XYZ file of C-alpha atoms in Angstrom:
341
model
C -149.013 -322.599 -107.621
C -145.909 -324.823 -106.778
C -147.014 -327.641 -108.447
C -147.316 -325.452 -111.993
C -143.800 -323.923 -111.216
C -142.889 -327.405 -111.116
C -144.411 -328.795 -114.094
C -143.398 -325.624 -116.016
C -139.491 -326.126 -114.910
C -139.506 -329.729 -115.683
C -140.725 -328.794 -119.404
C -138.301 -326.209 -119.752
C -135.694 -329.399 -119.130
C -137.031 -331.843 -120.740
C -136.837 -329.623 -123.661
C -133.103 -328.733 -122.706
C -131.479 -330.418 -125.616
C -132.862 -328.520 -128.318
C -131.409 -325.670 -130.319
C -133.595 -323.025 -130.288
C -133.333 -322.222 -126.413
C -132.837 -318.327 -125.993
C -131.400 -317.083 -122.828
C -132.311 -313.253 -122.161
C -132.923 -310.349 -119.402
C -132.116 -306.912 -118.657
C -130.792 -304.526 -116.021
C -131.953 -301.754 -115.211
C -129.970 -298.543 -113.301
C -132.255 -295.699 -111.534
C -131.613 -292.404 -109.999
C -134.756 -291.499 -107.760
C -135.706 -288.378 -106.084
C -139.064 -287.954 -104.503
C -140.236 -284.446 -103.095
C -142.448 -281.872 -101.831
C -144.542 -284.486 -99.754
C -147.132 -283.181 -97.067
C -146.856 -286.133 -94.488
C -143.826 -288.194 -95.936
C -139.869 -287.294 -95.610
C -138.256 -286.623 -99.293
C -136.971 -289.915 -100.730
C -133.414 -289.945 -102.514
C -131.908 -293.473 -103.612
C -130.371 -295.051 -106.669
C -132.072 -298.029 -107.667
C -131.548 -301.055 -109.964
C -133.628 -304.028 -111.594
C -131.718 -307.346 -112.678
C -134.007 -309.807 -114.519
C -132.858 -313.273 -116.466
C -135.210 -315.407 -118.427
C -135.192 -318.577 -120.357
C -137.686 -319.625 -123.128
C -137.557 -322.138 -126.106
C -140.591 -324.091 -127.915
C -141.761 -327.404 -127.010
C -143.068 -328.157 -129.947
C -144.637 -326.220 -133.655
C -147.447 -324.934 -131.526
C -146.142 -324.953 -127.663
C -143.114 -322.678 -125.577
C -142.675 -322.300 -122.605
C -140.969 -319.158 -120.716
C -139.873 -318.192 -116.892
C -138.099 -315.389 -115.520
C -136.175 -314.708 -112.672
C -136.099 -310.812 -111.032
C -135.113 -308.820 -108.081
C -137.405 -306.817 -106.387
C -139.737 -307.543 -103.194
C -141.030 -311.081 -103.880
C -144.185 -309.970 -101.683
C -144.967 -306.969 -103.515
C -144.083 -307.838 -106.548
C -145.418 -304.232 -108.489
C -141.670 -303.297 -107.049
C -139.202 -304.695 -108.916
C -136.228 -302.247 -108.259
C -133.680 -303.148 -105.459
C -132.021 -300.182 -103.614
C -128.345 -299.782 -103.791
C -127.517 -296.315 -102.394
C -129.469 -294.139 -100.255
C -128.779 -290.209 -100.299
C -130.815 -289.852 -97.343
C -132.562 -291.107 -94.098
C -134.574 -293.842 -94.844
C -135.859 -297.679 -94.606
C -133.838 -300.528 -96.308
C -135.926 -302.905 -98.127
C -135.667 -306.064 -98.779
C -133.882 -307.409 -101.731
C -135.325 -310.758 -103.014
C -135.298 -312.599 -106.302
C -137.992 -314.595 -106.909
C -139.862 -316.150 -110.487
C -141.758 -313.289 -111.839
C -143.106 -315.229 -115.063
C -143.139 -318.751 -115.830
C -145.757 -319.634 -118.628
C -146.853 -321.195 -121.238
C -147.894 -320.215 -124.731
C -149.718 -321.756 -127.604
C -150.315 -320.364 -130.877
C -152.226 -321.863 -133.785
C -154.506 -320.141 -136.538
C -156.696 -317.808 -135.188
C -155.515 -318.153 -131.410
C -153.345 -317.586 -128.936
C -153.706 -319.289 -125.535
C -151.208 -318.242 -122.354
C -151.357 -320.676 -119.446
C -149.329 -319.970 -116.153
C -148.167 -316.892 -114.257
C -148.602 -315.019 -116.939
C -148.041 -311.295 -118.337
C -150.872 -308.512 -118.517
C -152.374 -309.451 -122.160
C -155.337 -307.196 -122.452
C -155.499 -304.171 -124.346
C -154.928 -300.897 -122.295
C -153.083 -297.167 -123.276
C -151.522 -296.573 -120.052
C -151.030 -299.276 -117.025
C -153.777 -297.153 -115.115
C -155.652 -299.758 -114.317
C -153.228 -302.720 -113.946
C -149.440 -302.409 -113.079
C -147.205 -304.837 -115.521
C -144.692 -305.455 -112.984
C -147.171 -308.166 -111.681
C -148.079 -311.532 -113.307
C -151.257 -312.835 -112.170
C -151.644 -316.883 -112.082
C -153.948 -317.674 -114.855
C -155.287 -318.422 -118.247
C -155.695 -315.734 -121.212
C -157.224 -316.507 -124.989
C -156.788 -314.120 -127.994
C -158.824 -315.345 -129.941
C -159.032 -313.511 -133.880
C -162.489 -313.425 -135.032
C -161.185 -311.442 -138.459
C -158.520 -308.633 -139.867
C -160.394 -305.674 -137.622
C -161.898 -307.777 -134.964
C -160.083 -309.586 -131.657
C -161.747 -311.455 -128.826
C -159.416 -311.411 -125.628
C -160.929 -313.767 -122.602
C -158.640 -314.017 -118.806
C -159.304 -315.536 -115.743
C -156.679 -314.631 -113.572
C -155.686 -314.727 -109.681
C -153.728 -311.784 -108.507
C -150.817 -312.660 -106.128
C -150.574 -312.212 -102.310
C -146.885 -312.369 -102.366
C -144.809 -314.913 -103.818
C -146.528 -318.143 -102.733
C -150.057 -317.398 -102.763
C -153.546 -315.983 -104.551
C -155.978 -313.610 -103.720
C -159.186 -312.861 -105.367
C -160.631 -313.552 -108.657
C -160.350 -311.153 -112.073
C -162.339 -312.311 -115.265
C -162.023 -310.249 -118.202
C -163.430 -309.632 -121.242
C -162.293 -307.539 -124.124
C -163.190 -306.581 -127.451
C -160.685 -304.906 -130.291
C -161.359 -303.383 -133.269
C -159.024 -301.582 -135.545
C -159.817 -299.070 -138.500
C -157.365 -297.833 -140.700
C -158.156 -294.088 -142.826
C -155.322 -293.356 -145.031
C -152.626 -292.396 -142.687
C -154.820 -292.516 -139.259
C -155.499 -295.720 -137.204
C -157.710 -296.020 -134.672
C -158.185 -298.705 -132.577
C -161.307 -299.332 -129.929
C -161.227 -301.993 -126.895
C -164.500 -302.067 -124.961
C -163.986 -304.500 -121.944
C -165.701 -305.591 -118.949
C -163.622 -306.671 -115.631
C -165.501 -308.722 -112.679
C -163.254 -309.000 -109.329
C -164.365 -311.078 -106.433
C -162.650 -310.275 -103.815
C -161.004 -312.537 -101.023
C -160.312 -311.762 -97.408
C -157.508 -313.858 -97.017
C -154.785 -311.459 -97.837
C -151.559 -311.627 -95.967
C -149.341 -308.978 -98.512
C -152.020 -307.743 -101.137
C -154.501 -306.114 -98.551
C -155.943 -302.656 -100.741
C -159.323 -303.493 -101.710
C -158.442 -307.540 -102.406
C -161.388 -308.259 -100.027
C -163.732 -306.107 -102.150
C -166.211 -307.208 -105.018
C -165.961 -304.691 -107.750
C -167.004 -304.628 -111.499
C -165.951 -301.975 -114.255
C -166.961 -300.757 -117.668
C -163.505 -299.841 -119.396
C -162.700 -298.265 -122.461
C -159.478 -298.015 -124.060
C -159.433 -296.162 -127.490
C -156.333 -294.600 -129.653
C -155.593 -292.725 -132.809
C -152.628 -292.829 -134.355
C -150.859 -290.604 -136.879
C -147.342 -290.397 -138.430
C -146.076 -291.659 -135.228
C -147.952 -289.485 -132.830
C -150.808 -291.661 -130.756
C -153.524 -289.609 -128.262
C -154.701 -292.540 -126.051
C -157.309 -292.627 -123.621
C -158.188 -295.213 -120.633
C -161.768 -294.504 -119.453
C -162.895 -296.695 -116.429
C -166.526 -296.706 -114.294
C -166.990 -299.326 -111.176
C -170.523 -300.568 -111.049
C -170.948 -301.705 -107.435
C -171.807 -299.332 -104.547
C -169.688 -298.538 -101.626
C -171.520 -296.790 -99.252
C -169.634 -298.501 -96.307
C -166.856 -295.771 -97.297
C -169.354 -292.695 -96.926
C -166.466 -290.231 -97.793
C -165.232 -292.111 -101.440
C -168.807 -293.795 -102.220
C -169.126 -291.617 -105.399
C -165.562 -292.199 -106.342
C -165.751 -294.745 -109.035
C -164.413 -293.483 -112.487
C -160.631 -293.459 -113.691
C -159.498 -291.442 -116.354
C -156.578 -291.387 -117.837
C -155.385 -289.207 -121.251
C -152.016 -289.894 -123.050
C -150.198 -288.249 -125.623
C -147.206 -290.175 -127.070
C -144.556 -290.305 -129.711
C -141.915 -292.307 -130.954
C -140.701 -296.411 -130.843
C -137.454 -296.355 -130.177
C -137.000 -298.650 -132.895
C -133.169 -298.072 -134.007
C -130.283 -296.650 -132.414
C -131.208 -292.462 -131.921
C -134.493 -292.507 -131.758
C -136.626 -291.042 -129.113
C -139.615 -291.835 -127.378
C -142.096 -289.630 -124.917
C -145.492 -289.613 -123.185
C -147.469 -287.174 -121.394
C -149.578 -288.290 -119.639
C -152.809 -286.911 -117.412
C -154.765 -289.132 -114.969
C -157.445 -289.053 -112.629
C -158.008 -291.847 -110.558
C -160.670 -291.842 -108.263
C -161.127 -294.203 -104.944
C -162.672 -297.036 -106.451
C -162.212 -296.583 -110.377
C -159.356 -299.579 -109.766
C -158.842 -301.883 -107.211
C -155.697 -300.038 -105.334
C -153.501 -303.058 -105.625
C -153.234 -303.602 -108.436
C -152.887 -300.343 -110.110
C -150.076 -298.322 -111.528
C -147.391 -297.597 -108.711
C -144.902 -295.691 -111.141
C -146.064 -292.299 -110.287
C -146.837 -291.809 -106.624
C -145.294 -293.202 -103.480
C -148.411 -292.560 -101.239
C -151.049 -294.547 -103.891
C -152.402 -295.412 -106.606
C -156.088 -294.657 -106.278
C -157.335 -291.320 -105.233
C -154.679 -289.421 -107.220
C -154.597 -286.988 -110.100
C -151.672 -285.577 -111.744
C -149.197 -285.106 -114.416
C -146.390 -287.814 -115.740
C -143.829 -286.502 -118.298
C -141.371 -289.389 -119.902
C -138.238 -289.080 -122.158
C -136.222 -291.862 -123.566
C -133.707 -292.035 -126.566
C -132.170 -295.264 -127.497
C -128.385 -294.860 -127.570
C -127.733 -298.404 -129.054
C -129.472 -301.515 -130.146
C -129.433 -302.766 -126.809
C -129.781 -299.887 -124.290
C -131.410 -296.706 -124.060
C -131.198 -293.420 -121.906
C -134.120 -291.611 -120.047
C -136.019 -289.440 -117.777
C -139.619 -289.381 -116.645
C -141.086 -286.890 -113.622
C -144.320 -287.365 -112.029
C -146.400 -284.329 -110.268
C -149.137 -286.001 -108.070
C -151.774 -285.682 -105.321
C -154.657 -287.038 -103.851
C -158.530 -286.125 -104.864
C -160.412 -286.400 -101.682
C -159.215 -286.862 -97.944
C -156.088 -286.450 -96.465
C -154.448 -283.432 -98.587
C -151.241 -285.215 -99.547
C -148.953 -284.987 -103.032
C -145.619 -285.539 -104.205
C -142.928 -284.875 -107.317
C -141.269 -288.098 -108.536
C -138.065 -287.375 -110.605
C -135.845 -290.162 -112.389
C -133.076 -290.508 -114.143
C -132.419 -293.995 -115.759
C -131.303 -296.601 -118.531
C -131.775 -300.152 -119.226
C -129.517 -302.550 -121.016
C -131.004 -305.661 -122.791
C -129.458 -308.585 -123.814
């Protein structure tokens, strides 16, 4: 992994000179309060996420990208830093570290991502896979024709900042339909993880072999999309006698709105039900509940309205609690907004 940091940083400076380099990043400010727990104290903290990127082409067919952002460089599906605490509770760390440094190609029918890359597949909701973390890897879209897309990854998940674990190979098919005013779209995929015991950070279910069936379907109408995220593991787990029937993930999403220009609003609800082994617990979701993000079901409401071209206001509350086991839930209230430059 060092030796493609390096490689990608010397590319970005050997391609210095030229004039279409684009600096850009965000910041993000967050009021958090987290609630009605049965075996954790309440959580109340204000929160922020600084990141700063650089990307610029190498050449008609070749750029290159990397980003810098706070966060905890070992658990890198937390990107926020905590600058006030309310109440009674831990300090974490607050690291900076290169969340995305990649490399993209684009020619006729294709587009080809090399590096620590962003989540490119096709999915409603980030049920499955959080997109606050950028596996090391290689992902193909490849266009087969105007309804039809071929999407092919092999990616390594990250134990922490300086290391892989595991093996994810994915692949998806797309196909859109258009009826008057209604689009639908339909993405059929099939993940294979092989899992790696070597995990230092990344330790939920990295050391586990597991392969899914997923479906991720939409329909869309004058702005309004109903989305659904179905998942089903195909391996057995009877090792885990309580959970060894726990293999589907569900999750149902009704949205509306862009946020396109300056006053318009945006909104999801959302309903999921993710059972023990319908994701691999690291890498899923961790927006909704502090205690995990496997063997939950529950509610998430979210409200934004953009207040300028380059920032926009919003709110999102999260109801949650476990499935089987341990009896445990939560409510996760924020309040935030996010400039972009």
């Amino acid at each position: 992994m060092r030796q493609l940091i390096a490689a990608i940083t010397l590319t970005l400076s050997s391609t210095a000179y030229a004039s279409n380099i684009y600096v850009f990043g965000d910041a993000v400010l967050r009021y958090e309060n987290e609630s009605q727990h049965v075996n954790l104290p309440d959580r109340e903290r204000l929160r922020a996420i600084f990141r700063l990127g650089i990307k610029g082409n190498i050449t008609d067919n070749w750029s290159a990208q990397g980003r810098l952002s706070t966060g905890l460089k070992n658990k890198q599906n937390v990107p926020a830093i905590t600058l006030i605490r309310f109440n009674t509770q831990p300090q974490p760390d607050r690291d900076v570290f290169v969340e995305r440094l990649f490399l993209t190609g684009k020619f006729t029918d294709a587009n080809l991502y090399i590096g620590k890359i962003p989540w490119k597949t096709k999915h409603i909701t980030d049920v499955f896979w959080d997109r606050n973390l950028n596996p090391l890897g290689v992902h193909l879209d490849y266009r087969l024709s105007e309804r039809h897309q071929l999407q092919l990854a092999s990616l390594k998940p990250l134990d922490g900042n300086s290391d892989v674990v595991g093996l994810l190979n994915i692949v998806q098919w797309n196909i859109k339909f258009s009826f008057d005013k209604v689009k639908v779209t339909i993405s059929p995929s099939y993940v294979d993880y092989k899992g790696q015991s070597n995990a230092q950070f990344a330790k939920k279910d990295t050391q586990l072999d597991n392969r899914f069936l997923r479906l991720s379907s939409s329909l869309s109408f004058e702005g309004y999309q109903l989305g659904v995220d179905l998942g089903q593991s195909l391996n057995d787990f009877h090792q885990f006698e309580q959970f060894s029937d726990q293999k589907t993930s569900v999750a149902v999403q009704l949205k509306h709105g862009k946020l396109a220009q300056a006053g318009d609003y945006s909104w999801h609800l959302r309903y999921l039900h993710v059972e023990r082994f319908g994701v691999i617990t690291e890498f899923a979701q961790n927006a909704t509940a502090r205690f995990a993000t496997s063997n939950v079901q529950g509610l998430d409401v979210r409200l934004r309205r953009k207040m300028a071209d380059t920032w926009w206001l919003g709110a999102r509350v999260s109801d949650m609690r476990t499935i089987e086991g341990p009896e445990e839930q939560g409510l996760r209230i924020r309040f935030e907004g996010q400039y972009k430059f």
